[in-house]
């Protein structure tokens, strides 16, 4: 199950109270104040963990609370600090304040840390309040409350290649053809209700492919499952636009998806891309491929005929993706 949104409540630990205490020794009947400070409350800290792939754990647990600082004690003993609470999230998690909508952080790199709720300061013991004119203060400071807030977590897939296209263009079939992924395949729209990930190759040559569920006209406004899907396109390095070359209007299909991507975020049009003219095994696909090539190749967008079902043309397509990724790496 892929879960890409969650809402959590976090509470940092309160600071411990300062102590009111006086020295009591056999030969010092009127000893001075020796109350210690309270300990600091623990903070709530997000940490990126690449072993996590979804936000599913936050469906089971939504409340997180760090440890409280201990109270101070006599003999100038400070209270122990409360334990920080580490909350692990997958890479690609965007964090927002659920009440204000303000972006709190963008968790991308392995082991990246973000303090999302600061622990409260400990109160001062009465020893801190002693002055030349006030030698026996009976006042100590209370601990400060820890921060408390409600956060919205949103996971955006981090992948090298994002597959985009209309429903039933053949993206899931292509992903299964070139990787070890096993997405559900069926001949009706919106079979893919959440992104599927696959890895092609091994070692340094490997790259991650994300099958972004099918887009429809009006997706940038949230029509269909628009916003749920388009956010995942943002983090991919290269786009592979899969078009059903056997459809009645493959160029129109291509333009529909490109328009929705542009309306959602114009910067996405700057991403390198390839077009896979899919379903080369079906009648009419050759004509559709030619129309796509005539329309797009003068814009510098390569169009490669393939059949995701039979595997025809898949390896040239993969090599083309590798070249685009290499070029993107050199730019970066």
PDB file of N, CA, C and O in Angstrom, residues 157-184:
ATOM      1  N   UNK A 157       7.513  11.415  -4.630  1.00  0.00           N
ATOM      2  CA  UNK A 157       8.455  10.380  -5.050  1.00  0.00           C
ATOM      3  C   UNK A 157       9.733  10.995  -5.594  1.00  0.00           C
ATOM      4  O   UNK A 157       9.703  11.950  -6.343  1.00  0.00           O
ATOM      5  N   UNK A 158      10.858  10.420  -5.187  1.00  0.00           N
ATOM      6  CA  UNK A 158      12.138  10.796  -5.770  1.00  0.00           C
ATOM      7  C   UNK A 158      12.534   9.678  -6.729  1.00  0.00           C
ATOM      8  O   UNK A 158      12.821   8.561  -6.312  1.00  0.00           O
ATOM      9  N   UNK A 159      12.520   9.962  -8.009  1.00  0.00           N
ATOM     10  CA  UNK A 159      12.859   8.955  -9.012  1.00  0.00           C
ATOM     11  C   UNK A 159      13.641   9.624 -10.128  1.00  0.00           C
ATOM     12  O   UNK A 159      13.594  10.838 -10.303  1.00  0.00           O
ATOM     13  N   UNK A 160      14.387   8.826 -10.878  1.00  0.00           N
ATOM     14  CA  UNK A 160      15.153   9.367 -12.000  1.00  0.00           C
ATOM     15  C   UNK A 160      14.249   9.646 -13.191  1.00  0.00           C
ATOM     16  O   UNK A 160      14.364  10.683 -13.839  1.00  0.00           O
ATOM     17  N   UNK A 161      13.354   8.711 -13.464  1.00  0.00           N
ATOM     18  CA  UNK A 161      12.485   8.811 -14.644  1.00  0.00           C
ATOM     19  C   UNK A 161      11.032   8.740 -14.205  1.00  0.00           C
ATOM     20  O   UNK A 161      10.645   7.846 -13.447  1.00  0.00           O
ATOM     21  N   UNK A 162      10.226   9.697 -14.668  1.00  0.00           N
ATOM     22  CA  UNK A 162       8.799   9.666 -14.388  1.00  0.00           C
ATOM     23  C   UNK A 162       8.033   9.324 -15.654  1.00  0.00           C
ATOM     24  O   UNK A 162       8.193   9.987 -16.680  1.00  0.00           O
ATOM     25  N   UNK A 163       7.225   8.272 -15.599  1.00  0.00           N
ATOM     26  CA  UNK A 163       6.370   7.895 -16.729  1.00  0.00           C
ATOM     27  C   UNK A 163       5.077   8.679 -16.647  1.00  0.00           C
ATOM     28  O   UNK A 163       4.368   8.611 -15.637  1.00  0.00           O
ATOM     29  N   UNK A 164       4.759   9.442 -17.688  1.00  0.00           N
ATOM     30  CA  UNK A 164       3.505  10.184 -17.720  1.00  0.00           C
ATOM     31  C   UNK A 164       2.744   9.830 -18.987  1.00  0.00           C
ATOM     32  O   UNK A 164       3.316   9.366 -19.976  1.00  0.00           O
ATOM     33  N   UNK A 165       1.447  10.063 -18.953  1.00  0.00           N
ATOM     34  CA  UNK A 165       0.612   9.765 -20.118  1.00  0.00           C
ATOM     35  C   UNK A 165      -0.823   9.587 -19.693  1.00  0.00           C
ATOM     36  O   UNK A 165      -1.139   9.524 -18.497  1.00  0.00           O
ATOM     37  N   UNK A 166      -1.711   9.532 -20.683  1.00  0.00           N
ATOM     38  CA  UNK A 166      -3.128   9.322 -20.392  1.00  0.00           C
ATOM     39  C   UNK A 166      -3.362   7.922 -19.837  1.00  0.00           C
ATOM     40  O   UNK A 166      -2.523   7.021 -20.018  1.00  0.00           O
ATOM     41  N   UNK A 167      -4.495   7.711 -19.153  1.00  0.00           N
ATOM     42  CA  UNK A 167      -4.819   6.349 -18.715  1.00  0.00           C
ATOM     43  C   UNK A 167      -4.809   5.375 -19.891  1.00  0.00           C
ATOM     44  O   UNK A 167      -5.224   5.715 -20.997  1.00  0.00           O
ATOM     45  N   UNK A 168      -4.279   4.197 -19.659  1.00  0.00           N
ATOM     46  CA  UNK A 168      -4.223   3.128 -20.666  1.00  0.00           C
ATOM     47  C   UNK A 168      -3.227   3.388 -21.787  1.00  0.00           C
ATOM     48  O   UNK A 168      -3.298   2.745 -22.839  1.00  0.00           O
ATOM     49  N   UNK A 169      -2.292   4.323 -21.586  1.00  0.00           N
ATOM     50  CA  UNK A 169      -1.258   4.525 -22.597  1.00  0.00           C
ATOM     51  C   UNK A 169      -0.256   3.381 -22.585  1.00  0.00           C
ATOM     52  O   UNK A 169       0.471   3.181 -23.561  1.00  0.00           O
ATOM     53  N   UNK A 170      -0.214   2.625 -21.472  1.00  0.00           N
ATOM     54  CA  UNK A 170       0.695   1.481 -21.389  1.00  0.00           C
ATOM     55  C   UNK A 170       1.874   1.706 -20.463  1.00  0.00           C
ATOM     56  O   UNK A 170       2.867   0.977 -20.550  1.00  0.00           O
ATOM     57  N   UNK A 171       1.781   2.650 -19.566  1.00  0.00           N
ATOM     58  CA  UNK A 171       2.907   2.958 -18.680  1.00  0.00           C
ATOM     59  C   UNK A 171       3.228   1.801 -17.745  1.00  0.00           C
ATOM     60  O   UNK A 171       4.382   1.428 -17.569  1.00  0.00           O
ATOM     61  N   UNK A 172       2.200   1.230 -17.123  1.00  0.00           N
ATOM     62  CA  UNK A 172       2.432   0.135 -16.179  1.00  0.00           C
ATOM     63  C   UNK A 172       3.023  -1.085 -16.881  1.00  0.00           C
ATOM     64  O   UNK A 172       3.900  -1.771 -16.348  1.00  0.00           O
ATOM     65  N   UNK A 173       2.535  -1.361 -18.101  1.00  0.00           N
ATOM     66  CA  UNK A 173       3.081  -2.482 -18.866  1.00  0.00           C
ATOM     67  C   UNK A 173       4.544  -2.242 -19.189  1.00  0.00           C
ATOM     68  O   UNK A 173       5.380  -3.152 -19.106  1.00  0.00           O
ATOM     69  N   UNK A 174       4.889  -1.008 -19.538  1.00  0.00           N
ATOM     70  CA  UNK A 174       6.273  -0.666 -19.846  1.00  0.00           C
ATOM     71  C   UNK A 174       7.144  -0.805 -18.602  1.00  0.00           C
ATOM     72  O   UNK A 174       8.259  -1.337 -18.670  1.00  0.00           O
ATOM     73  N   UNK A 175       6.655  -0.338 -17.460  1.00  0.00           N
ATOM     74  CA  UNK A 175       7.424  -0.460 -16.225  1.00  0.00           C
ATOM     75  C   UNK A 175       7.716  -1.922 -15.919  1.00  0.00           C
ATOM     76  O   UNK A 175       8.837  -2.286 -15.550  1.00  0.00           O
ATOM     77  N   UNK A 176       6.735  -2.776 -16.109  1.00  0.00           N
ATOM     78  CA  UNK A 176       6.934  -4.201 -15.846  1.00  0.00           C
ATOM     79  C   UNK A 176       7.900  -4.809 -16.848  1.00  0.00           C
ATOM     80  O   UNK A 176       8.677  -5.717 -16.517  1.00  0.00           O
ATOM     81  N   UNK A 177       7.894  -4.286 -18.071  1.00  0.00           N
ATOM     82  CA  UNK A 177       8.764  -4.828 -19.116  1.00  0.00           C
ATOM     83  C   UNK A 177      10.242  -4.537 -18.828  1.00  0.00           C
ATOM     84  O   UNK A 177      11.107  -5.372 -19.091  1.00  0.00           O
ATOM     85  N   UNK A 178      10.542  -3.371 -18.277  1.00  0.00           N
ATOM     86  CA  UNK A 178      11.951  -2.977 -18.144  1.00  0.00           C
ATOM     87  C   UNK A 178      12.495  -3.096 -16.725  1.00  0.00           C
ATOM     88  O   UNK A 178      13.689  -2.931 -16.513  1.00  0.00           O
ATOM     89  N   UNK A 179      11.637  -3.359 -15.747  1.00  0.00           N
ATOM     90  CA  UNK A 179      12.114  -3.462 -14.366  1.00  0.00           C
ATOM     91  C   UNK A 179      11.525  -4.701 -13.715  1.00  0.00           C
ATOM     92  O   UNK A 179      10.769  -5.450 -14.314  1.00  0.00           O
ATOM     93  N   UNK A 180      11.870  -4.865 -12.454  1.00  0.00           N
ATOM     94  CA  UNK A 180      11.362  -6.006 -11.701  1.00  0.00           C
ATOM     95  C   UNK A 180      10.035  -5.691 -11.030  1.00  0.00           C
ATOM     96  O   UNK A 180       9.501  -6.508 -10.283  1.00  0.00           O
ATOM     97  N   UNK A 181       9.499  -4.496 -11.256  1.00  0.00           N
ATOM     98  CA  UNK A 181       8.223  -4.121 -10.641  1.00  0.00           C
ATOM     99  C   UNK A 181       7.105  -4.968 -11.225  1.00  0.00           C
ATOM    100  O   UNK A 181       7.196  -5.478 -12.336  1.00  0.00           O
ATOM    101  N   UNK A 182       6.026  -5.105 -10.475  1.00  0.00           N
ATOM    102  CA  UNK A 182       4.895  -5.904 -10.942  1.00  0.00           C
ATOM    103  C   UNK A 182       3.596  -5.149 -10.697  1.00  0.00           C
ATOM    104  O   UNK A 182       2.773  -5.536  -9.871  1.00  0.00           O
ATOM    105  N   UNK A 183       3.384  -4.026 -11.415  1.00  0.00           N
ATOM    106  CA  UNK A 183       2.154  -3.268 -11.207  1.00  0.00           C
ATOM    107  C   UNK A 183       0.936  -4.014 -11.730  1.00  0.00           C
ATOM    108  O   UNK A 183       1.036  -4.877 -12.596  1.00  0.00           O
ATOM    109  N   UNK A 184      -0.214  -3.672 -11.203  1.00  0.00           N
ATOM    110  CA  UNK A 184      -1.466  -4.265 -11.664  1.00  0.00           C
ATOM    111  C   UNK A 184      -1.780  -3.758 -13.065  1.00  0.00           C
ATOM    112  O   UNK A 184      -1.692  -2.578 -13.354  1.00  0.00           O
TER     113      UNK A 184
END
